[in-house]
PDB file of C-alpha atoms in Angstrom:
ATOM      1  CA  MET A  20       0.000   0.000   0.000  1.00 57.00           C
ATOM      2  CA  ASN A  21       1.259   3.448  -0.923  1.00 64.00           C
ATOM      3  CA  THR A  22       1.765   5.633   2.151  1.00 86.00           C
ATOM      4  CA  VAL A  23       2.100   8.890   0.183  1.00 91.00           C
ATOM      5  CA  ILE A  24      -0.437  10.586  -2.057  1.00 93.00           C
ATOM      6  CA  TRP A  25       0.156  13.621  -4.261  1.00 95.00           C
ATOM      7  CA  LYS A  26      -1.858  16.808  -3.965  1.00 94.00           C
ATOM      8  CA  CYS A  27      -2.226  19.298  -6.811  1.00 94.00           C
ATOM      9  CA  GLU A  28      -3.621  22.675  -5.810  1.00 95.00           C
ATOM     10  CA  GLN A  29      -4.866  25.187  -8.371  1.00 94.00           C
ATOM     11  CA  TYR A  30      -4.652  28.893  -7.575  1.00 95.00           C
ATOM     12  CA  ILE A  31      -6.379  31.568  -9.630  1.00 90.00           C
ATOM     13  CA  ALA A  32      -5.788  35.241  -8.819  1.00 89.00           C
ATOM     14  CA  GLY A  33      -3.960  34.191  -5.665  1.00 89.00           C
ATOM     15  CA  LYS A  34      -6.878  32.203  -4.245  1.00 94.00           C
ATOM     16  CA  LEU A  35      -7.175  28.443  -3.901  1.00 95.00           C
ATOM     17  CA  HIS A  36      -9.584  27.278  -6.575  1.00 93.00           C
ATOM     18  CA  GLU A  37      -9.421  23.483  -6.343  1.00 93.00           C
ATOM     19  CA  LYS A  38      -7.447  20.570  -4.848  1.00 94.00           C
ATOM     20  CA  THR A  39      -7.020  17.256  -6.609  1.00 94.00           C
ATOM     21  CA  ILE A  40      -5.460  14.123  -5.108  1.00 93.00           C
ATOM     22  CA  PHE A  41      -3.451  11.535  -7.073  1.00 95.00           C
ATOM     23  CA  GLU A  42      -1.924   8.156  -6.276  1.00 92.00           C
ATOM     24  CA  ASN A  43       1.507   9.034  -7.657  1.00 93.00           C
ATOM     25  CA  GLU A  44       3.615  11.972  -8.739  1.00 94.00           C
ATOM     26  CA  GLN A  45       3.442  11.185 -12.451  1.00 96.00           C
ATOM     27  CA  GLN A  46      -0.369  11.363 -12.463  1.00 96.00           C
ATOM     28  CA  ALA A  47      -0.243  14.735 -10.697  1.00 95.00           C
ATOM     29  CA  ARG A  48       2.323  16.131 -13.138  1.00 94.00           C
ATOM     30  CA  ASP A  49       0.405  14.860 -16.183  1.00 96.00           C
ATOM     31  CA  PHE A  50      -2.764  16.501 -14.860  1.00 94.00           C
ATOM     32  CA  ALA A  51      -0.921  19.771 -14.211  1.00 91.00           C
ATOM     33  CA  ARG A  52       0.604  19.767 -17.694  1.00 92.00           C
ATOM     34  CA  LYS A  53      -2.808  19.291 -19.349  1.00 93.00           C
ATOM     35  CA  LEU A  54      -4.426  21.925 -17.154  1.00 89.00           C
ATOM     36  CA  TYR A  55      -1.663  24.430 -17.875  1.00 86.00           C
ATOM     37  CA  ASP A  56      -2.184  23.944 -21.629  1.00 87.00           C
ATOM     38  CA  VAL A  57      -5.861  24.868 -21.217  1.00 88.00           C
ATOM     39  CA  ARG A  58      -5.511  27.545 -18.546  1.00 87.00           C
ATOM     40  CA  PRO A  59      -2.000  29.065 -18.396  1.00 84.00           C
ATOM     41  CA  ASP A  60      -3.072  31.737 -15.862  1.00 88.00           C
ATOM     42  CA  THR A  61      -3.461  29.064 -13.167  1.00 90.00           C
ATOM     43  CA  ILE A  62      -0.683  28.623 -10.617  1.00 92.00           C
ATOM     44  CA  LEU A  63      -0.202  24.967  -9.749  1.00 93.00           C
ATOM     45  CA  ARG A  64       1.371  23.511  -6.635  1.00 95.00           C
ATOM     46  CA  ILE A  65       2.181  19.805  -6.459  1.00 95.00           C
ATOM     47  CA  GLU A  66       3.387  18.202  -3.246  1.00 95.00           C
ATOM     48  CA  PRO A  67       3.540  14.818  -1.546  1.00 95.00           C
ATOM     49  CA  MET A  68       1.270  14.252   1.419  1.00 92.00           C
ATOM     50  CA  PRO A  69       1.472  11.320   3.864  1.00 89.00           C
ATOM     51  CA  ILE A  70      -1.728   9.275   3.754  1.00 84.00           C
ATOM     52  CA  GLN A  71      -2.023   9.703   7.545  1.00 78.00           C
ATOM     53  CA  HIS A  72      -2.878  13.413   6.963  1.00 69.00           C
ATOM     54  CA  VAL A  73      -6.011  12.536   4.983  1.00 67.00           C
ATOM     55  CA  TRP A  74      -9.290  12.503   6.874  1.00 62.00           C
ATOM     56  CA  ASN A  75     -12.251  10.417   5.800  1.00 54.00           C
TER      57      ASN A  75
END
């Protein structure tokens, strides 16, 4: 079982717009690349997050 998930946060005009969670870094980076092609004004932040920090 993977103990780390990857979080991609989207910021528009300096405000958090949406968070998306991925199982691995490659999925998060692929998502960010596609999103940036569609909406280049979005600031993206990708970071690992231990699964223990996720609440149900």
